Tab-separated table of C-alpha atoms in Angstrom:
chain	number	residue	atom	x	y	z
X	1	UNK	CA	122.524	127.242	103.649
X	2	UNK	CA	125.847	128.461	102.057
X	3	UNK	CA	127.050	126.878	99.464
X	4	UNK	CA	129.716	125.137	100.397
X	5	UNK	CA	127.590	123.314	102.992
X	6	UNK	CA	125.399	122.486	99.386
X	7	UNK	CA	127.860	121.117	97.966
X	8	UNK	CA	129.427	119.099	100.885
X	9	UNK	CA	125.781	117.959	101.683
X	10	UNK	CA	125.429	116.866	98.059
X	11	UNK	CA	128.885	115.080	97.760
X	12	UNK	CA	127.877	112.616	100.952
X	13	UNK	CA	124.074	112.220	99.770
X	14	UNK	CA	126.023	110.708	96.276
X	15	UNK	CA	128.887	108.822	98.088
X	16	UNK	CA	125.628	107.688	100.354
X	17	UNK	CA	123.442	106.393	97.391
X	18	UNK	CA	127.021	105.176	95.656
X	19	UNK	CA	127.275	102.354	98.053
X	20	UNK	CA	124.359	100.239	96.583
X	21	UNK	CA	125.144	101.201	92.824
X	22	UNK	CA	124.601	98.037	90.489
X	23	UNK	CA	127.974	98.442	89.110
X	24	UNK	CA	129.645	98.747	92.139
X	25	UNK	CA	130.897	101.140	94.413
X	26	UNK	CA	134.550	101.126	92.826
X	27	UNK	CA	133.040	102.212	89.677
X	28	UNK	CA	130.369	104.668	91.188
X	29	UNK	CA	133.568	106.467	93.310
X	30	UNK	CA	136.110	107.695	91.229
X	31	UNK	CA	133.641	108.872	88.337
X	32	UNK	CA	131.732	110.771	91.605
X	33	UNK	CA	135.197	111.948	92.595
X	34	UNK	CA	136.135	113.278	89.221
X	35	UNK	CA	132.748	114.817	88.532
X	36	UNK	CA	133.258	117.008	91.469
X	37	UNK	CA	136.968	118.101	90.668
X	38	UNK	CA	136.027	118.594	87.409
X	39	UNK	CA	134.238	121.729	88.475
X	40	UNK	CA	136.437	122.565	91.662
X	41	UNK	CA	137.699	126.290	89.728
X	42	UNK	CA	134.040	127.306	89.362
X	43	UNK	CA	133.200	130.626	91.551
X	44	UNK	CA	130.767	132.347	89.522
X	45	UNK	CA	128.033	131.509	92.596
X	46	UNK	CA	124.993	131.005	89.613
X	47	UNK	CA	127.113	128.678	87.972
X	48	UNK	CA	127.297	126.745	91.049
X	49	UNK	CA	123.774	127.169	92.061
X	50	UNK	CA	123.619	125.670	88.179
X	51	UNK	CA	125.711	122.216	89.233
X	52	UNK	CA	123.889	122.006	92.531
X	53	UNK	CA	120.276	121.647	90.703
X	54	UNK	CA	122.332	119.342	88.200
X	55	UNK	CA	123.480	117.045	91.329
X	56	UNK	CA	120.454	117.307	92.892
X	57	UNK	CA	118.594	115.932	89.549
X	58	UNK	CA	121.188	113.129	89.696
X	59	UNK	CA	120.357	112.388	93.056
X	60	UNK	CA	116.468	111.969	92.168
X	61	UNK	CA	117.335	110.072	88.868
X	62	UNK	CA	120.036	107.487	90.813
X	63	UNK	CA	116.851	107.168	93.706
X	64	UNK	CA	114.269	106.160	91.054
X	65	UNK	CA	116.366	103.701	89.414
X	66	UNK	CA	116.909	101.995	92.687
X	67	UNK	CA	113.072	101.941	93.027
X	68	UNK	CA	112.505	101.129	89.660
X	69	UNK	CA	115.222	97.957	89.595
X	70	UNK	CA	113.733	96.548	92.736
X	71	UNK	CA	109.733	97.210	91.827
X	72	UNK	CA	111.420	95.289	88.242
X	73	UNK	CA	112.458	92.378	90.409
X	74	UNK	CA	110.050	91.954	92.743
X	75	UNK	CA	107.133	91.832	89.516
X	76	UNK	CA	109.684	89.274	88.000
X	77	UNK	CA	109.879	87.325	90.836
X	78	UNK	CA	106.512	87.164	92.580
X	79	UNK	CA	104.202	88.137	89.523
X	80	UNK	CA	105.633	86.175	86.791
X	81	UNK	CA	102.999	84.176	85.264
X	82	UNK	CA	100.725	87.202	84.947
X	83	UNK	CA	101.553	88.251	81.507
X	84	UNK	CA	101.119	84.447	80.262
X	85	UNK	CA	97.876	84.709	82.268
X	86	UNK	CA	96.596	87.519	80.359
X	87	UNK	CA	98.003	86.651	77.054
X	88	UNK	CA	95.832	83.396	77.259
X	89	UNK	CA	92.788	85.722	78.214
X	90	UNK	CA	93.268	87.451	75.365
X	91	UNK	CA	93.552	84.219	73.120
X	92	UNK	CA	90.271	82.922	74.455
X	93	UNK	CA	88.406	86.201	74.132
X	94	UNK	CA	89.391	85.844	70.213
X	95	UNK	CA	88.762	82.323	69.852
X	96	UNK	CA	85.159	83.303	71.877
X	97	UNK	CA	84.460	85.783	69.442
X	98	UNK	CA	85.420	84.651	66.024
U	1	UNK	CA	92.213	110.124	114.008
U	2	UNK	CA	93.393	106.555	113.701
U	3	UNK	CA	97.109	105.462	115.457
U	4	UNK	CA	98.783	102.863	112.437
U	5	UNK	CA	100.937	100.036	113.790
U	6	UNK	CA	103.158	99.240	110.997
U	7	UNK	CA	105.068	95.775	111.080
U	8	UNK	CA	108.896	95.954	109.338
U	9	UNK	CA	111.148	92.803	108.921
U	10	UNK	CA	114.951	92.385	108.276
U	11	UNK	CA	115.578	90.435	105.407
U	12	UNK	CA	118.836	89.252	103.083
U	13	UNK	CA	118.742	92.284	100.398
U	14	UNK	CA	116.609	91.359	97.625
U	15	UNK	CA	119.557	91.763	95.280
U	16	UNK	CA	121.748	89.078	97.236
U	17	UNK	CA	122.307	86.335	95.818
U	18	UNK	CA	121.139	83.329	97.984
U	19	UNK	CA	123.560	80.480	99.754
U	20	UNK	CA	122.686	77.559	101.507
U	21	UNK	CA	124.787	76.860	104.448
U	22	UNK	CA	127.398	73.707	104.787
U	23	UNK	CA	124.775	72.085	107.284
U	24	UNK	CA	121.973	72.256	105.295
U	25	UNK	CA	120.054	74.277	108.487
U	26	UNK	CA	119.482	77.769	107.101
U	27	UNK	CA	120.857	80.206	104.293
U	28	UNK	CA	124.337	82.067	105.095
U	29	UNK	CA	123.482	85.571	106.794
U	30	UNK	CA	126.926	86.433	108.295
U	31	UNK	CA	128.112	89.301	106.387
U	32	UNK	CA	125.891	89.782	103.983
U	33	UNK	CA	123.878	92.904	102.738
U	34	UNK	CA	120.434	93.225	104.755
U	35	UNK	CA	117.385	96.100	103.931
U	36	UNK	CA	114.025	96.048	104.680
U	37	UNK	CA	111.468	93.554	103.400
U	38	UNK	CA	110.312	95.224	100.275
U	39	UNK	CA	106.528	94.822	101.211
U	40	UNK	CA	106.927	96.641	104.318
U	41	UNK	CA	108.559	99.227	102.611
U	42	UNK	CA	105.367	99.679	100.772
U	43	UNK	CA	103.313	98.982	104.249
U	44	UNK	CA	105.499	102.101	106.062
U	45	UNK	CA	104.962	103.963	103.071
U	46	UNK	CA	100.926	103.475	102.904
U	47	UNK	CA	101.108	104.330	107.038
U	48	UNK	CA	103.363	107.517	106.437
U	49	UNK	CA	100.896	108.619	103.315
U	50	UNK	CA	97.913	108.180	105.942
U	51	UNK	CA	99.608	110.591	108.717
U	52	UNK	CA	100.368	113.399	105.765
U	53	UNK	CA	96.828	113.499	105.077
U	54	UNK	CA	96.248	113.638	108.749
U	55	UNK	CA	94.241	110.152	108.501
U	56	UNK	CA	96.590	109.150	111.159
U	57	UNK	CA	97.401	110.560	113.938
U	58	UNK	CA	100.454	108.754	115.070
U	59	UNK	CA	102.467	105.937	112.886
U	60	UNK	CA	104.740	103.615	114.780
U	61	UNK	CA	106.718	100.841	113.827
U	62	UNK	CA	107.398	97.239	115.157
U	63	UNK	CA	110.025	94.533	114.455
U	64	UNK	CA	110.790	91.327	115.812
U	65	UNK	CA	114.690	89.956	115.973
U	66	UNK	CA	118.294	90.019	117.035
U	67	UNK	CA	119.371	93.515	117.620
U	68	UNK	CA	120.435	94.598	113.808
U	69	UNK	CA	116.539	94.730	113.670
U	70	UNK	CA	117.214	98.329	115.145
U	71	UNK	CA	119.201	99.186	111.608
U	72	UNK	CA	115.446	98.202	109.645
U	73	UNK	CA	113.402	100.103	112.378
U	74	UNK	CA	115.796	103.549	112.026
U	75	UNK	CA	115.108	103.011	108.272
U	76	UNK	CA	111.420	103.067	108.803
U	77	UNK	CA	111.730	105.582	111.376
U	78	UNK	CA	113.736	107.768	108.173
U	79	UNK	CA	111.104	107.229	105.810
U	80	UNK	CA	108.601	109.019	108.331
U	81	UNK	CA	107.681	106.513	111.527
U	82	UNK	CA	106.738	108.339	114.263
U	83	UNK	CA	108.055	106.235	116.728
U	84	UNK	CA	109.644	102.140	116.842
U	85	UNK	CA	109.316	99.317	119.439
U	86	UNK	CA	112.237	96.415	118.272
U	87	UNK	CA	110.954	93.302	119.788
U	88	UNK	CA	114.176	91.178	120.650
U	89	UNK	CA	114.541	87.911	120.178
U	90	UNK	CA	118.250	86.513	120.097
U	91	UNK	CA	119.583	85.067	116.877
U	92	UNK	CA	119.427	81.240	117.969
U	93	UNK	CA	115.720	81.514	118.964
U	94	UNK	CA	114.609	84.134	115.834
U	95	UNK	CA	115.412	81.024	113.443
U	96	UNK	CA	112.333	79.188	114.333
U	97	UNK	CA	110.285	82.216	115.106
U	98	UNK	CA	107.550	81.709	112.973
U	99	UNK	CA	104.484	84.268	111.764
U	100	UNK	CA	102.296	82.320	114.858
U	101	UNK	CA	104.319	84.125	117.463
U	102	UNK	CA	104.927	87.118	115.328
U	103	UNK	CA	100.946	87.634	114.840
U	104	UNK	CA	101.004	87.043	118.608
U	105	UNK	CA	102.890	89.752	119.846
U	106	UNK	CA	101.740	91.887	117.126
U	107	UNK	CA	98.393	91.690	118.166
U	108	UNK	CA	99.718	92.432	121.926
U	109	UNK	CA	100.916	95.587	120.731
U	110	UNK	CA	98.331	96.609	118.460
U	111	UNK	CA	95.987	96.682	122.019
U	112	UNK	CA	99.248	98.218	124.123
U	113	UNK	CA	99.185	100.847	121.965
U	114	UNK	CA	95.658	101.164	121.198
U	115	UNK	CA	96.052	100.786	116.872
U	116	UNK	CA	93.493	100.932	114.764
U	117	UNK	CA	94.902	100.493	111.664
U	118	UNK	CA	97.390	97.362	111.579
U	119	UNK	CA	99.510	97.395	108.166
U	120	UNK	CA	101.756	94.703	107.199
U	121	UNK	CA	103.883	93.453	103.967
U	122	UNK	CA	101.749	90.948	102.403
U	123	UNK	CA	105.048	88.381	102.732
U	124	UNK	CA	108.519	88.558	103.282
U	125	UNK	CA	110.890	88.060	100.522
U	126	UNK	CA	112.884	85.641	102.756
U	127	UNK	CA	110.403	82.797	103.908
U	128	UNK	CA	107.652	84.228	101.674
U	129	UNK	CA	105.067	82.851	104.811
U	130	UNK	CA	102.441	85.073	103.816
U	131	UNK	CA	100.636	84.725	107.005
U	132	UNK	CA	101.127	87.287	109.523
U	133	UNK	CA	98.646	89.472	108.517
U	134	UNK	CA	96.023	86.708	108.104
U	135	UNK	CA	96.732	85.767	111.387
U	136	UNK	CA	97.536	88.789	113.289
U	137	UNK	CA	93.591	89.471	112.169
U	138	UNK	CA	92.957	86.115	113.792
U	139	UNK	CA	94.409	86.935	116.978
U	140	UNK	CA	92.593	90.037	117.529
U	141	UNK	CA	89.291	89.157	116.088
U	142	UNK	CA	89.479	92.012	113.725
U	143	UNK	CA	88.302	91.957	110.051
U	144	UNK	CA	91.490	91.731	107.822
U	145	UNK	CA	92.041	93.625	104.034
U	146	UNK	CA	94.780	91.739	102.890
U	147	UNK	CA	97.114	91.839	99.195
U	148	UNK	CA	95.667	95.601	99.342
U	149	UNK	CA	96.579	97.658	96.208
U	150	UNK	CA	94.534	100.763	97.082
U	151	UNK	CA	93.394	101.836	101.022
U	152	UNK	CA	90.899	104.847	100.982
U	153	UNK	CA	89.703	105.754	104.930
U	154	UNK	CA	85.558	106.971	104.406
U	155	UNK	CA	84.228	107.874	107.488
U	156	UNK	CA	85.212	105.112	110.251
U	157	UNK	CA	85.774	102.206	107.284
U	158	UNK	CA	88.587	101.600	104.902
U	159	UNK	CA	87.225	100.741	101.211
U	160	UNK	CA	90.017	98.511	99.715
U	161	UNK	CA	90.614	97.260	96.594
U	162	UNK	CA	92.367	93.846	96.964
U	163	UNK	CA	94.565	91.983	94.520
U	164	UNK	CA	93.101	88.872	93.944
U	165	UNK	CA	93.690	85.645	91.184
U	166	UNK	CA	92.387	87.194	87.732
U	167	UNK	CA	91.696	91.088	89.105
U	168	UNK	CA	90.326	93.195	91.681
U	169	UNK	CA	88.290	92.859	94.389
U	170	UNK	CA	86.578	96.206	96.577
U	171	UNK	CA	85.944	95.319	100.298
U	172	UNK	CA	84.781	97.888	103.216
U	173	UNK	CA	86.112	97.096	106.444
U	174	UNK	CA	85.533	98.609	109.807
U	175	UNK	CA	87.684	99.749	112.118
U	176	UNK	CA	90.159	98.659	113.844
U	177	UNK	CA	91.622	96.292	110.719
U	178	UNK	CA	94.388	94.788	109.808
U	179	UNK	CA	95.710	94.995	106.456
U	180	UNK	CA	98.397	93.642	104.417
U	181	UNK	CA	100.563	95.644	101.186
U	182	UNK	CA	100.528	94.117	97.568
U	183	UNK	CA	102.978	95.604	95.470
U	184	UNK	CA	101.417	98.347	93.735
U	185	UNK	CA	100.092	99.578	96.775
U	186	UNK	CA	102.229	102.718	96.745
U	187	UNK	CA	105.809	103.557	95.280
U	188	UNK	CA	107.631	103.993	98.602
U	189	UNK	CA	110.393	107.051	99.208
U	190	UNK	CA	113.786	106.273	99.719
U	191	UNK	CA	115.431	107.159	102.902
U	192	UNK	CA	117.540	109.643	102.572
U	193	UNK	CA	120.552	110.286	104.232
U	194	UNK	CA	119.753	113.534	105.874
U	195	UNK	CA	116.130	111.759	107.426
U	196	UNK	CA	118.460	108.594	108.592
U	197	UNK	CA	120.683	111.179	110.748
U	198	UNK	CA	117.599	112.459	111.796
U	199	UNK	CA	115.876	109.468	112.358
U	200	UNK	CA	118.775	108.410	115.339
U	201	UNK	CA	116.871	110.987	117.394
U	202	UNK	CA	113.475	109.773	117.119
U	203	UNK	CA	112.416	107.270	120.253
U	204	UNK	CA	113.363	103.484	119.644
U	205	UNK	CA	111.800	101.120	122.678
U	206	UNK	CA	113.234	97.966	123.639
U	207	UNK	CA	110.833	94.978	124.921
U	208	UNK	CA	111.019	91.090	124.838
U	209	UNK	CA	108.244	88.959	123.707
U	210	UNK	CA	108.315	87.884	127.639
U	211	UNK	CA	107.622	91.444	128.160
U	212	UNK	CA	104.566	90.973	126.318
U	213	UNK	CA	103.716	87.123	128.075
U	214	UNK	CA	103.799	85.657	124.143
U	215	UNK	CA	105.365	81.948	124.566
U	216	UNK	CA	108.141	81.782	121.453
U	217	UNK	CA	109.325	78.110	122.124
U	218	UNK	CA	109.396	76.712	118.400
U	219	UNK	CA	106.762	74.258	116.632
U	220	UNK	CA	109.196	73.872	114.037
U	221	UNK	CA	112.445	72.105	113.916
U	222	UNK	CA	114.599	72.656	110.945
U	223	UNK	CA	115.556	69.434	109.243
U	224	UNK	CA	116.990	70.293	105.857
U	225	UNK	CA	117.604	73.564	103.367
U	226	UNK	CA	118.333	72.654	100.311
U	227	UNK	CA	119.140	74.948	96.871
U	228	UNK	CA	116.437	75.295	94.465
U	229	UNK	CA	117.580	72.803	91.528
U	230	UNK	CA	120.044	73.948	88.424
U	231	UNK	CA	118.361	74.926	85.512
U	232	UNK	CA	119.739	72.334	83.113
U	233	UNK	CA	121.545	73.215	80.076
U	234	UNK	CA	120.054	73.466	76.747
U	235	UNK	CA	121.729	72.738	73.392
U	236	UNK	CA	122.125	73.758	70.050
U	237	UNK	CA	121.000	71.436	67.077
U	238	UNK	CA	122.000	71.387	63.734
U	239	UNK	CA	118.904	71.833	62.012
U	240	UNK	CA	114.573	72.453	61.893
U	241	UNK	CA	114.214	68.409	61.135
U	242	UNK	CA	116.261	67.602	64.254
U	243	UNK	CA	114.663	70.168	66.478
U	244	UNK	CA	111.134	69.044	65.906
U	245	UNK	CA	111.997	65.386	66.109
U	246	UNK	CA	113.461	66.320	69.580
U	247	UNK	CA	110.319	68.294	70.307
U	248	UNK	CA	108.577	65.309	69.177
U	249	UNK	CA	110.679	63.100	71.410
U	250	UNK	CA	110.410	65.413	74.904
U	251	UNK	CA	106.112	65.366	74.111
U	252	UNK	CA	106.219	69.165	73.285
U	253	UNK	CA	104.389	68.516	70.038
């Protein structure tokens, strides 16, 4: 795949992924936007083989958080009592032993 | 090799916040955000593990619903589903579709297309029923593994450890089963955009429960929704001597 195609490919998986950003897609856009023009001079192709890996990592790092903030939720939601649960374990294991 | 039925619902994103319609007979849908029931993700995800370890040799995919069911199934279908059926059942009659005539035709299809391995979300986050499964098992007169948080295939049984109140519980079930996700089941992949484009091209089959003979005339009439009540609002005293006399006064003390 040439590189442009990377980079086109990359820019859609973000604007993609930028839809469901916690913040908002009117904050996730423009800082997506500018990230990209930032770099838009660059033709040295290992320096661009350099931001590709870079956007790729962001791409991993944005998909985990999603995971991560819904796992969060879901434990919050449907598991709450379990840390009270085993904080009272713990309480009568002590009381038990002492 | 075992062939994995996996069952997917549409639900109201879990991120949405929740709004009780003017009438007081259901929670407002129309334009708002809709994914995948978060346990099914995890049930897809446990099916999709078991084909890449060629435990399974074919994993399809099943929802019940009006036609933006289709959006969920292409979203399983992107995360690595073989194949989808969508099951449709217009928007006026899904409301009182309940998990009785979802287990039904569930169980229709798991003998249609000869399963052995039924995996479902343990609940869905919208009516939080937490019954298909139970019942799909039911229905087919197979033994059930349900609030699974590990699924290892030996031989012709699945050894399961199950979440249960105050820790684990290991269970061996033959085959065919039915089982149902708990949360930490699995961490399941996000569908990327790339695999959803690809995903349009994988086969999506239409049916109606008719299709299948399952009756869905509703047991249930909807009489009232009503909002969970307002957390009331705390206050600020002036002092320790007032606080515990208030503490004293509420019986906290």
């Amino acid at each position: 795949m040439g590189q442009r195609t990377q980079v086109i490919n990359l820019y859609k998986t973000l604007v993609y992924l930028g839809r469901e950003y916690p913040l908002g897609w009117d904050y996730f856009r423009p800082r997506l936007k500018t990230a990209f023009m930032r770099n838009k001079d660059v033709t040295d192709p290992e320096k661009i083989e350099q931001l590709i890996s870079r956007g790729n990592y962001v791409v991993k790092e944005i998909e985990a958080l999603y995971m991560l903030r819904k796992y969060r939720t879901l434990k919050k939601r449907y598991y709450s009592d379990e840390n009270e649960n085993m904080i009272s374990e713990i309480y009568r294991r002590i009381e038990s032993e002492s | 090799m075992a062939r994995v039925l996996v069952g997917v619902k549409r639900v109201i994103d879990y991120a949405v916040k929740i709004r009780v319609k003017p009438d007081k007979k259901g929670v407002v849908t129309e334009g708002v955000k809709h994914s995948m029931n978060p346990f099914d993700e995890i049930a897809v995800e446990e099916a999709v593990k078991m084909k890449e370890k060629k435990l399974a040799s074919e994993v399809v995919a099943v929802s019940c619903g009006p036609s933006q069911a289709q959006e969920t199934l292409r979203t399983a279908l992107a995360m690595g589903v073989d194949r989808a059926i969508h099951v449709e059942v217009p928007a006026g009659e899904y409301e009182t579709l309940q998990p009785i005539h979802i287990s039904k035709i569930l169980a229709k299809l798991a003998q249609e297309e000869k399963a052995d391995i039924v995996i479902l979300g343990k609940q869905a986050i919208d009516d939080d029923s937490n019954q298909t499964a139970q019942m799909t098992a039911g229905v087919l007169d197979w033994p059930q593994a349900t609030f699974a948080s590990k699924i290892e295939k030996k031989d012709s049984e699945l050894h399961v450890t199950r979440e249960i109140d105050g820790g684990l519980e290991n269970i061996k079930v033959k085959l065919p089963a039915v089982l149902s996700a708990d949360l930490r089941l699995n961490e399941p992949r996000y569908a990327t955009l790339p695999n959803i484009m690809k995903a349009k091209k994988k086969p999506l089959k239409k049916i109606t429960p008719k299709d299948l003979g399952v009756d869905i005339s509703p047991r249930i009439e909807i009489i009232s929704v009503e909002e969970p009540p307002v957390r009331q609002a705390g206050s600020v005293v002036p002092d320790v001597d007032t606080l515990i006399s208030k503490l004293k006064e509420s019986g906290h003390v």
